[in-house]
Coordinates of C-alpha atoms in Angstrom, one line a residue:
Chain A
X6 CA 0.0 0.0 0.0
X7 CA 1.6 3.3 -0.9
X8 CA 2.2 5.6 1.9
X9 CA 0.3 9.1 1.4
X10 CA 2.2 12.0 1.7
X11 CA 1.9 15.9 2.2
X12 CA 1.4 16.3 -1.6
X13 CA -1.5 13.9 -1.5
X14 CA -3.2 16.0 1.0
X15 CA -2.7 19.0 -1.2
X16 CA -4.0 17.5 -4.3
X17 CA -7.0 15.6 -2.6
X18 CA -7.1 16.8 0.9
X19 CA -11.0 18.5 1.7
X20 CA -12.5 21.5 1.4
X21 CA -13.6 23.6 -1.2
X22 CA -9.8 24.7 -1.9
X23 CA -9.2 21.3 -3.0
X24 CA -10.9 21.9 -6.3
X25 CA -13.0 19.1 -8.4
X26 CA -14.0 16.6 -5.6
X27 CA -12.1 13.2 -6.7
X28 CA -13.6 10.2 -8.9
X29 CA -14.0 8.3 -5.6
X30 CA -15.3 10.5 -3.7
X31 CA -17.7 12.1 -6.2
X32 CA -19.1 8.4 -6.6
X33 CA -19.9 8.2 -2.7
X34 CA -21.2 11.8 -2.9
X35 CA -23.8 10.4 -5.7
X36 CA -24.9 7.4 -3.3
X37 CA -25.5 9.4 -0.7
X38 CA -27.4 11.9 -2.8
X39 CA -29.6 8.9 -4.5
X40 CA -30.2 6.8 -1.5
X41 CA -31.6 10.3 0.1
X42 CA -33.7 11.2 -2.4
X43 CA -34.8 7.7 -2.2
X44 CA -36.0 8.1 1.2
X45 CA -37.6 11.4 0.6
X46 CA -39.9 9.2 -2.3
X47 CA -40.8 6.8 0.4
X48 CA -42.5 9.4 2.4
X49 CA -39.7 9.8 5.0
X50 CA -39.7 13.3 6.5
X51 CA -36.7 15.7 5.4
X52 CA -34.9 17.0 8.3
X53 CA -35.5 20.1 10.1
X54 CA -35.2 21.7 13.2
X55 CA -38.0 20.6 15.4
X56 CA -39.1 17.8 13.1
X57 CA -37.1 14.9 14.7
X58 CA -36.5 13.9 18.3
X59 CA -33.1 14.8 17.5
X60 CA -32.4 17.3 21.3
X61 CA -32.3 14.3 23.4
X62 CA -32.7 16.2 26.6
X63 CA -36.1 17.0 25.0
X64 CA -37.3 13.7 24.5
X65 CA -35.9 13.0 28.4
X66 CA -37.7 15.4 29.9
X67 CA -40.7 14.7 28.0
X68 CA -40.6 10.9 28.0
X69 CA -40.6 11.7 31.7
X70 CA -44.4 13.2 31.3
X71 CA -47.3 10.5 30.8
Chain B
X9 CA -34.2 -7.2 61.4
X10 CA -34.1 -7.3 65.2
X11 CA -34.4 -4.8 67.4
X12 CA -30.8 -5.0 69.1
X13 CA -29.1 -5.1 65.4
X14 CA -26.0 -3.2 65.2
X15 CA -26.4 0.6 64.4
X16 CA -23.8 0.0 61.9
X17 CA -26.6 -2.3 59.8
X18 CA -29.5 -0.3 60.6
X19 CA -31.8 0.8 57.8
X20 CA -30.8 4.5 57.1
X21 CA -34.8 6.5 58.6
X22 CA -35.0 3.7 61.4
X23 CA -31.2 4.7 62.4
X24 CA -31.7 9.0 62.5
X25 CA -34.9 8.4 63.9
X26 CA -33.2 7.0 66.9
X27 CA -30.5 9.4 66.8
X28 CA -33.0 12.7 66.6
X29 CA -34.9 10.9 70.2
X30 CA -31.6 10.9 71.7
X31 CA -31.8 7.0 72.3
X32 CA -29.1 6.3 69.9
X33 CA -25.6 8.1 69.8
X34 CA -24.3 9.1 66.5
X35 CA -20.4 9.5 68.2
X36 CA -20.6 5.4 69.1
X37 CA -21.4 4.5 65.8
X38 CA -18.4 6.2 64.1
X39 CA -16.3 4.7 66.7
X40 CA -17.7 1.3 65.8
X41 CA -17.6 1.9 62.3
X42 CA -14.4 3.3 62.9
X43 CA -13.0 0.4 64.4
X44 CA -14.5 -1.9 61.9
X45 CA -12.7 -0.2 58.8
X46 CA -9.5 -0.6 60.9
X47 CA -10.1 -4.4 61.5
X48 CA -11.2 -4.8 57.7
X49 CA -8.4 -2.5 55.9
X50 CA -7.3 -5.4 53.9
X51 CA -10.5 -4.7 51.3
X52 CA -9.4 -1.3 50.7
X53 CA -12.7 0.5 50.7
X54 CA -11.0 3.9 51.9
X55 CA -8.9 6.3 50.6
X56 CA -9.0 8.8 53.5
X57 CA -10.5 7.8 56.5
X58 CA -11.9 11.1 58.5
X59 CA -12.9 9.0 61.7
X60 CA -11.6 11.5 64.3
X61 CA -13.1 14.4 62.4
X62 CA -16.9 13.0 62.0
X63 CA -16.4 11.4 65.9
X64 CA -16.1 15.1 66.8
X65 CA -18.5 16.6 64.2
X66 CA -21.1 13.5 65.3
X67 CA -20.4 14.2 69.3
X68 CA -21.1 18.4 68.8
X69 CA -24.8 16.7 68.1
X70 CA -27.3 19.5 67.2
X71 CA -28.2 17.6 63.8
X72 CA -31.4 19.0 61.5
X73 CA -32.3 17.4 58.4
X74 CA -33.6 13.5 57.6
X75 CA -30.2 12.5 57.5
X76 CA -29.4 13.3 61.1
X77 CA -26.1 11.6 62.1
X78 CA -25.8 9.1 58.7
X79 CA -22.7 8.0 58.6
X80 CA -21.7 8.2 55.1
X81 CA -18.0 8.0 52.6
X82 CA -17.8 9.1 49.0
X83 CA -16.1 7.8 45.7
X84 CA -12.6 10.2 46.0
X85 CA -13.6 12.2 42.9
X86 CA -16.5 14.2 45.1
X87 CA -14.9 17.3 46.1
X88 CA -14.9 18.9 49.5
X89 CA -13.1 22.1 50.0
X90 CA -9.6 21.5 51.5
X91 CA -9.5 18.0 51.3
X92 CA -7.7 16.2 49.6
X93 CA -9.2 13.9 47.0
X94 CA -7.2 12.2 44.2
X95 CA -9.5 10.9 41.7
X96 CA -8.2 7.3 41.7
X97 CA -4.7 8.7 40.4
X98 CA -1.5 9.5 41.4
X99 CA -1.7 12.6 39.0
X100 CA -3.4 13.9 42.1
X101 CA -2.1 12.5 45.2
X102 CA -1.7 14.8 47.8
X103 CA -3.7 17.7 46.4
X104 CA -6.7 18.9 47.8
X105 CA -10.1 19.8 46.4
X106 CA -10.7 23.7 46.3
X107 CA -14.3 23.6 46.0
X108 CA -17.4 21.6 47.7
X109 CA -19.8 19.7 45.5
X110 CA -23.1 20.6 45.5
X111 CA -24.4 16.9 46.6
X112 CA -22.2 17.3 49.5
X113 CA -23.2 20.6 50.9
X114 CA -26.9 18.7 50.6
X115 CA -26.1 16.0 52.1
X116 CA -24.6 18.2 54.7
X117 CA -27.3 20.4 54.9
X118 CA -29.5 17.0 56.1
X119 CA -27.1 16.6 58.6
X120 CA -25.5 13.4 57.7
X121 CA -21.7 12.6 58.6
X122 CA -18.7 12.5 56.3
X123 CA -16.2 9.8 57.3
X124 CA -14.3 10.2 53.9
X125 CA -13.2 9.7 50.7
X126 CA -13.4 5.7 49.0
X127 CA -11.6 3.3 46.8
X128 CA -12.5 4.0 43.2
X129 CA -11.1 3.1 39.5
X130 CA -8.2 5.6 38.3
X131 CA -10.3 8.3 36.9
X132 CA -13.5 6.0 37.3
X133 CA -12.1 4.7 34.0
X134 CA -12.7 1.3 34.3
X135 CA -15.0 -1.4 36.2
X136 CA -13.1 -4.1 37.6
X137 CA -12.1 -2.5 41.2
X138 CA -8.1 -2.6 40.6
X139 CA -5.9 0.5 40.4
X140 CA -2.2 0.1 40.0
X141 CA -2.2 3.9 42.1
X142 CA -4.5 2.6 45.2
X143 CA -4.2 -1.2 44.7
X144 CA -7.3 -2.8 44.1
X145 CA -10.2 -3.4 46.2
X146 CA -11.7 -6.5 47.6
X147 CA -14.8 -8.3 47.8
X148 CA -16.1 -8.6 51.2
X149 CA -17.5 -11.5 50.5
X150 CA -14.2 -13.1 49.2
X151 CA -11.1 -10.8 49.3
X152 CA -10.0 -12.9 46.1
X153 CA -12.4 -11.4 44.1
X154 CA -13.6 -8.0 42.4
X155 CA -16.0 -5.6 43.9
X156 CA -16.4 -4.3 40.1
X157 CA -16.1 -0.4 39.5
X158 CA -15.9 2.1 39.0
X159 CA -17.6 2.8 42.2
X160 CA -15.3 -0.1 44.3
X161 CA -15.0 1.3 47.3
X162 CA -18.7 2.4 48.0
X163 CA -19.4 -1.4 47.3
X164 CA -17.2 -2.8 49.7
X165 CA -18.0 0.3 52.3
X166 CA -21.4 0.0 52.5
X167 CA -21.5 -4.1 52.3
X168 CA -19.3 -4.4 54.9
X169 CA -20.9 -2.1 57.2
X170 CA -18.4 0.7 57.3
X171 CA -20.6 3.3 56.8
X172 CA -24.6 3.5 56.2
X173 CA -24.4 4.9 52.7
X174 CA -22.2 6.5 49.7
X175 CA -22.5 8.2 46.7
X176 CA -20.8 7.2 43.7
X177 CA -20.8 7.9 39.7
X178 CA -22.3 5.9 36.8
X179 CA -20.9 6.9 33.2
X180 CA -21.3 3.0 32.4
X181 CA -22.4 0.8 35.5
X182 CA -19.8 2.3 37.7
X183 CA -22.6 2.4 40.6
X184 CA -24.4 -0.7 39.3
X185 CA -21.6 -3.0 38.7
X186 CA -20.3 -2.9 42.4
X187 CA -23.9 -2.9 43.9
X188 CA -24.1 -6.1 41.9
X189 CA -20.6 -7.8 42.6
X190 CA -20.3 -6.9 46.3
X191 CA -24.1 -7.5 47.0
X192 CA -26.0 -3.7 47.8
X193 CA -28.3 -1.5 46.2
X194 CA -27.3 1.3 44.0
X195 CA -29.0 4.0 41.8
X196 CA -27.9 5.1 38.5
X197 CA -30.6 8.7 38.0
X198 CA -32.3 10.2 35.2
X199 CA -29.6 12.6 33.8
X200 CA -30.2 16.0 34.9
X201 CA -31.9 14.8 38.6
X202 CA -28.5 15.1 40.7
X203 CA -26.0 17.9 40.2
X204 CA -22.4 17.1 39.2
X205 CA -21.2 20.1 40.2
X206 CA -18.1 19.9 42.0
X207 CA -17.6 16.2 41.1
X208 CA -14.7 15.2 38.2
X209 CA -15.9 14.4 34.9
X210 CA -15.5 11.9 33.2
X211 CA -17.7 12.0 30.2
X212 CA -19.7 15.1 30.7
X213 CA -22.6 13.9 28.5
X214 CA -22.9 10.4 30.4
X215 CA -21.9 11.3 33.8
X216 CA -24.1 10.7 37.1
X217 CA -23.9 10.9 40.2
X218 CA -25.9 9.0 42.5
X219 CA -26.3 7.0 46.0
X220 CA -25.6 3.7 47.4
X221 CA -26.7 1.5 50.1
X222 CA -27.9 -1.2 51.8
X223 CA -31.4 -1.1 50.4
X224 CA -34.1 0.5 48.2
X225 CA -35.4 2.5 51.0
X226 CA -32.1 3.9 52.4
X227 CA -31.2 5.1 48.7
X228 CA -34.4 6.7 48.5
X229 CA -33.3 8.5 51.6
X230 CA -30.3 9.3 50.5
X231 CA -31.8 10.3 47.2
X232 CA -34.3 12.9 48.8
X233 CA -31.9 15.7 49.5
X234 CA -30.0 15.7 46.3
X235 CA -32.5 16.4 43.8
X236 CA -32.6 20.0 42.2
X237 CA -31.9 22.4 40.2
X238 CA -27.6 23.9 40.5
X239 CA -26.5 26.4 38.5
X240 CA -22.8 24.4 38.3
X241 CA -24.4 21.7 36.5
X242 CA -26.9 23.3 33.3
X243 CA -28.7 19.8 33.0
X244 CA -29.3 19.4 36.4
X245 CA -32.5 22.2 35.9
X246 CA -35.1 19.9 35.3
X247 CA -37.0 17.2 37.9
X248 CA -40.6 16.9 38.3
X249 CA -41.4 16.6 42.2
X250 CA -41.2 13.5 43.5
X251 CA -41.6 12.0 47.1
X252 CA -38.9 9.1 46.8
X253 CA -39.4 7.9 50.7
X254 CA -42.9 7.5 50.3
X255 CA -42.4 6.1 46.6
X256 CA -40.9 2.8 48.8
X257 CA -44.3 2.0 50.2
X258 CA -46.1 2.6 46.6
X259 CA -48.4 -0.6 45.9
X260 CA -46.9 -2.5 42.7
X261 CA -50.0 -5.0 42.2
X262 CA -50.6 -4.3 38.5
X263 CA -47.4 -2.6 36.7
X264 CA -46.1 -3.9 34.3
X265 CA -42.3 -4.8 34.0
X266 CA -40.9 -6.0 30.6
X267 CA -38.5 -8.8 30.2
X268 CA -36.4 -8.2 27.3
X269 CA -34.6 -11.3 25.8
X270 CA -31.9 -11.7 23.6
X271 CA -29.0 -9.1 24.2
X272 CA -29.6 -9.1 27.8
X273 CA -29.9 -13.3 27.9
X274 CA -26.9 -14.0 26.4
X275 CA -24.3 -15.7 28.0
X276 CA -25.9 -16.0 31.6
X277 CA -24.4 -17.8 34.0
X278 CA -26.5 -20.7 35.3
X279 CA -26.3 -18.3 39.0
X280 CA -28.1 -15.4 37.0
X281 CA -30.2 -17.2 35.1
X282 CA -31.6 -18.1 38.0
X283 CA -31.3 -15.4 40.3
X284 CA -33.6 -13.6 37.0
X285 CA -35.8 -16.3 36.9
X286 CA -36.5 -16.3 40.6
X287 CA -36.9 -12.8 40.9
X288 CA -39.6 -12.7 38.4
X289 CA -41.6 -15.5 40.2
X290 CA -41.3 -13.2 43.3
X291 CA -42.4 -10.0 41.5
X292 CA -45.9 -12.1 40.0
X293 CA -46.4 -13.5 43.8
X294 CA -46.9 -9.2 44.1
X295 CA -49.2 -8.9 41.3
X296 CA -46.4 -7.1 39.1
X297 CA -47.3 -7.9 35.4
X298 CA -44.0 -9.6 33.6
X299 CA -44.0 -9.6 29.9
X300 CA -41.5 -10.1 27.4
X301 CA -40.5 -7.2 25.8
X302 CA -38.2 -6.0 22.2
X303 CA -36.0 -3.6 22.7
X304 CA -34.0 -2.1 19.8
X305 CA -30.4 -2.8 18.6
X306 CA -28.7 -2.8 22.4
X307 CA -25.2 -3.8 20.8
X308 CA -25.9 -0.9 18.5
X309 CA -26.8 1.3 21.3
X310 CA -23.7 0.0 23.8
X311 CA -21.5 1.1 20.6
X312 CA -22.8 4.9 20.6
X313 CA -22.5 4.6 24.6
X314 CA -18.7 3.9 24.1
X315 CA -17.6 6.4 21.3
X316 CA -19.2 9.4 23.4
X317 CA -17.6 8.0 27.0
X318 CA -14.2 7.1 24.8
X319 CA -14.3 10.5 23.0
X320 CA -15.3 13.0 25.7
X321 CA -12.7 11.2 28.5
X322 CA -9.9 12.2 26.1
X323 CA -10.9 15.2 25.8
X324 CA -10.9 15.8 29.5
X325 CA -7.7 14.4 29.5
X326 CA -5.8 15.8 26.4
X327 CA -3.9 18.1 27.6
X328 CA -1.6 15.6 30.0
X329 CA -2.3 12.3 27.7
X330 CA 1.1 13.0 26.4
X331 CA 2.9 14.3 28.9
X332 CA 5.2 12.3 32.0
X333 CA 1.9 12.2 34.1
X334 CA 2.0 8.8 36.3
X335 CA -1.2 7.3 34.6
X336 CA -1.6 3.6 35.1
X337 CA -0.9 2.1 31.7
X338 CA -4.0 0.4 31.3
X339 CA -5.9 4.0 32.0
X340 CA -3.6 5.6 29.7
X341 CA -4.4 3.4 26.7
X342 CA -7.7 3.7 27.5
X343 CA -8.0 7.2 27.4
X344 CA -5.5 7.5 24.4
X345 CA -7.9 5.4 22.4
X346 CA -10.4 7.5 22.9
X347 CA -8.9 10.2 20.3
X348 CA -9.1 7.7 17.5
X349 CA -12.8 8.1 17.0
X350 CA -13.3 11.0 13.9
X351 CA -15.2 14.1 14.6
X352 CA -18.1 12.7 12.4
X353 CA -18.0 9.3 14.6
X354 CA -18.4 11.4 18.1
X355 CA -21.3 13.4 16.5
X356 CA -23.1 10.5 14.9
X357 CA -23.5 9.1 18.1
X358 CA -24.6 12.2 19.8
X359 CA -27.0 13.0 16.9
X360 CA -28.0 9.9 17.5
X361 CA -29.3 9.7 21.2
X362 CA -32.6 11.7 20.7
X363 CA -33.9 9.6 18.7
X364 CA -32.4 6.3 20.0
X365 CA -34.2 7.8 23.2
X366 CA -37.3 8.2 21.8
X367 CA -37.1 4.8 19.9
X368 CA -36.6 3.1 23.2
X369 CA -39.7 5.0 24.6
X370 CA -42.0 3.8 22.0
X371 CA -40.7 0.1 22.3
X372 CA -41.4 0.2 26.2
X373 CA -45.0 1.8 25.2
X374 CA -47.0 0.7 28.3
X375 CA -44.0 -1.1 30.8
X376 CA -43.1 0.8 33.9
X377 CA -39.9 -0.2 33.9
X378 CA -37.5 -3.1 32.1
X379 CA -35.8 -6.4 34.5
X380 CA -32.4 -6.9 33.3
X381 CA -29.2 -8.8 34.8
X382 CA -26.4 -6.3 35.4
X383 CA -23.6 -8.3 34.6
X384 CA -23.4 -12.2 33.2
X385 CA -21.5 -13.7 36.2
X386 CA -20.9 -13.6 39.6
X387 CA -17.1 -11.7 41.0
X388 CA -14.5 -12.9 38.7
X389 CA -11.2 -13.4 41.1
X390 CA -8.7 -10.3 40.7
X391 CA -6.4 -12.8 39.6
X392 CA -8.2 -13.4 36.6
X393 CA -9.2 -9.6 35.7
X394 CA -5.3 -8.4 36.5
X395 CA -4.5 -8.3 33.1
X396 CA -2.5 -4.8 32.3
X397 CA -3.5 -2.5 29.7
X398 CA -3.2 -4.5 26.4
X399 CA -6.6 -5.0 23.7
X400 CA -7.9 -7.8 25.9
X401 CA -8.6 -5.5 28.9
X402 CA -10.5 -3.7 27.0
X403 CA -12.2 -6.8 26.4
X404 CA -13.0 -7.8 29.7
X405 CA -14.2 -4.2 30.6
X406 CA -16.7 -4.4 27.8
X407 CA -18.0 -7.6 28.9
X408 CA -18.3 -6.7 32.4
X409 CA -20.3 -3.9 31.6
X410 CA -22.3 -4.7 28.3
X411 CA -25.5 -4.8 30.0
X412 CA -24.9 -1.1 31.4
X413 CA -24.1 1.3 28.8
X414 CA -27.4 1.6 27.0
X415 CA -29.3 3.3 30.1
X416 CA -26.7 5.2 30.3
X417 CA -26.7 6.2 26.5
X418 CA -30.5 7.1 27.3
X419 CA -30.2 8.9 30.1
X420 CA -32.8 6.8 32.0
X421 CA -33.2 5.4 35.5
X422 CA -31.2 2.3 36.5
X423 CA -31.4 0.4 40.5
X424 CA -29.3 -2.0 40.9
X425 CA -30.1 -4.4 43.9
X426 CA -29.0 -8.0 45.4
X427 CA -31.3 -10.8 44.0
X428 CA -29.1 -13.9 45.5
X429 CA -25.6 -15.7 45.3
X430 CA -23.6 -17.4 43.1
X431 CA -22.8 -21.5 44.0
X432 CA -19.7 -20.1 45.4
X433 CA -21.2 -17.8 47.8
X434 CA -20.7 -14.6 45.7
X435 CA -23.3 -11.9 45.6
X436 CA -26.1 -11.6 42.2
X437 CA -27.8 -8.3 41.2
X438 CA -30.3 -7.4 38.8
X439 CA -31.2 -4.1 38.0
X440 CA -34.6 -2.3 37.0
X441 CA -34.5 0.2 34.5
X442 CA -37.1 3.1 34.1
X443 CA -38.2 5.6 32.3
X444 CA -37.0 9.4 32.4
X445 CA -37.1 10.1 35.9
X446 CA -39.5 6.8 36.5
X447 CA -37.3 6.6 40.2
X448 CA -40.2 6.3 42.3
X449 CA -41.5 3.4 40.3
X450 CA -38.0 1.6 41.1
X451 CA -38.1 2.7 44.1
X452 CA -41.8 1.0 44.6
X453 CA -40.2 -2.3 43.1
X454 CA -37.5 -2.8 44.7
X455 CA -38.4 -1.9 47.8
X456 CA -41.7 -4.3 47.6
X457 CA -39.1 -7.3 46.5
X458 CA -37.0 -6.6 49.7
X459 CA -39.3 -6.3 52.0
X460 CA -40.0 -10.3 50.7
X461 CA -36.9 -11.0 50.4
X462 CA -33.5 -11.3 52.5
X463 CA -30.7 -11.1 49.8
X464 CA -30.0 -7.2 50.6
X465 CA -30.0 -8.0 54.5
X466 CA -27.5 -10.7 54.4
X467 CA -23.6 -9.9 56.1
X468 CA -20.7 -10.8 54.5
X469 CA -19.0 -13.2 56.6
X470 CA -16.3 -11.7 59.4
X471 CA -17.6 -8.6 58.8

């Protein structure tokens, strides 16, 4: 396995400096992007503050409530 | 219990009432306590013994509060003002505290006695009961063996008589895991019902602090006085009231208690199998309703609780990971794996616990509370379980404690309380988990088992 070095990170470190995101990278981008569009189509809610039980001392303190 | 029982074994309200009519002397029992930890120094169960100071603060008399003249000891990583308290480490050894922890002032406002500071894991890292700093603790019940941690010396205190009560922390079972092994009862809270401020963190999303003793009741006791709102601790703001004293006499006949199988069967020993299976038997002869419940992915679950406890203790301790500080190796490594998890790793899992929260609530739809072992076996022998700081300690830590992490990934209530012994004579615990601040429900439970029961009241022997 070839060690990466300093120049690697230059050419395909992250951020937006970086330029053109990678082949690899670009393909995982395109799954993610796909598999959420999938799960918008099946009726799933798209995130947003307040829609999902996502403060958890907010569900704990109302879990606590009958 | 009889009347003429030691005051060192009397139930925590039974013991201050005496002590508030004068018929009972609080200075007497710190002697005799006294002299008991002196006789039974071998187990280890303090780090600082303060018997002197509480003899004279318990002689002055003049107690108010519930608590009146409770003798109690804390984990050492409680801080009182001017005394010395190391944390389980020799980073700290010899340096004292420069600020009082909330639940101590509390507990000292309900007039109960401080005899000192107790055996605990280095940094309450890791939930065996050894520490290469302190050496390790040992089971009353058979020095050879474990008290579990990270909470070891409350275990052995309090089951050996050497004080009435204790509090300890719970990140991962660091309460629960002694109650079980050395045979008491022990409460892990809701998050946010008892202050941490003032105590050392270890994993300041996890973290609890909470009491241990010899029985439902005299943890409710020791409960009472903690609970509120502290401006040193911001999720310690929320608590609905609560009598927890009077939770103990609650009737039980019709709730409902789930029995979840798989991850929490796995792997029983043939002693907790059974202690389990009797306990349920003794909980329908109450009218309690046992079902079988599914609960989501625990190993899933125990995974998130280890990334946040993993990530955050490095993070408490990045700035001397890497320097000549005198942590014990196994602690060290520990820690230093810790900063291996990514950013994205650390805030999956905390993303995650809303909603693995409210997943676990909707699963439990209609159960007061769950029945769960605490650990698969009995005390291993601290021969077996002295095994330096190499991958399979972490092993063996992660087995000890896989039934404990999830309540504490939720956040939720967790009593830990004897339920028999092992062939060889060695304590077995279960523990009742709740729902969000669902303590007076465990309280109810356990307290109805015990009064049928004689598991909690038992000595171990010589003490």
């Amino acid at each position: 396995m070839r060690v990466l070095s300093m120049q690697d990170e230059k050419d395909n470190g992250p951020g937006p400096q970086a330029g053109p995101i990678p082949q690899g990278r670009a393909k995982a981008v395109e799954a993610v992007v796909v598999a959420t569009r999938k799960r918008l189509a099946a009726g799933l809610p798209r995130p947003a503050f307040g829609s999902e039980p996502a403060d958890f001392l907010a569900v704990l303190r109302r879990g606590g409530r009958p | 219990m009889s009347g003429n029982v030691s005051p060192r074994w009397m139930p925590v309200r039974a013991y201050a009432a005496r002590i508030a009519e004068g018929t009972m002397r609080a200075a007497e029992v710190v002697e005799e306590m006294t002299d008991a930890e002196r006789r039974l120094r071998h187990l280890n169960a303090f780090v600082r013994h303060d018997g002197e100071a509480a003899r004279r603060r318990a002689a002055a008399g003049g107690f108010r509060g519930a608590l009146g003249g409770v003798v109690l000891a804390h984990k050492d990583m409680i801080y009182r003002d001017g005394r010395v308290t190391t944390c389980g480490s020799r980073l700290f050894e010899g340096v004292a505290a420069r600020e009082t922890a909330t639940v101590l002032r509390r507990l000292d406002a309900a007039g109960a006695l401080d005899l000192g500071t107790l055996h605990m894991a280095e940094f309450a890292h890791n939930s065996t009961g050894h520490n290469a700093f302190l050496g390790p603790a040992r089971n009353p019940w058979n020095p050879a063996h474990i008290t579990g941690g990270s909470s070891s010396g409350p275990g052995v205190a309090v089951a050996a008589g050497l004080i009435h009560g204790a509090l300890g922390s719970d990140t991962g079972g660091s309460i629960r895991l002694p109650a079980h092994f050395c045979g008491v009862t022990g409460l892990k809270p809701t998050t946010g019902l008892v202050s941490r401020g003032g105590c050392m963190p270890l994993s300041f999303s996890l973290d609890t602090i909470g009491p241990m003793a010899r029985s439902a009741e005299d943890v409710a006791a020791l409960l009472a006085p903690l609970v509120g709102a502290d401006p040193r601790d911001p999720t310690a703001e929320h608590a609905p009231a609560a009598d927890y004293v009077a939770a103990c006499d609650m009737p039980v006949a019709g709730l409902r208690v789930g029995l979840p199988t798989g991850f929490y069967t796995e792997g029983l020993t043939p002693d907790v199998a059974a202690a389990l299976d009797a306990c349920v038997r003794v909980l329908e002869r109450l009218g309690v309703e046992l079902r079988p419940v599914d609960l989501p992915d625990q190993d899933g679950l125990s995974a998130a609780q280890l990334v946040l406890v993993a990530s955050e203790a490095a993070s408490q301790h990045r700035e001397t990971l890497f320097t000549d500080a005198p942590y014990d190796p196994q602690i060290h490594n520990r820690l230093v794996n810790g900063l291996g998890y990514s950013a994205q790793d650390y805030l999956y899992a905390l993303r995650g616990r809303g909603a693995a929260l409210a997943a676990h609530l909707a699963a439990i739809e209609g159960f007061d509370a769950v029945l769960t072992p605490v650990a698969p076996f009995d005390a291993p022998t601290l021969a077996e379980t002295d095994i330096g700081g190499g991958p399979e300690a972490e092993a063996l830590i992660q087995s000890i404690s896989r039934f404990m992490r999830p309540a504490n990934y939720f956040g939720v209530p967790a009593l830990a309380f004897p339920a028999g012994f092992s062939g060889r004579g060695l304590p077995v615990g279960l523990q009742l988990v709740g729902r969000p601040f669902g303590e007076p429900t465990l309280f109810a439970l356990a307290s109805a088992y015990q009064r049928v029961t004689e598991h909690h009241r038992l000595m171990p022997p010589g003490v």
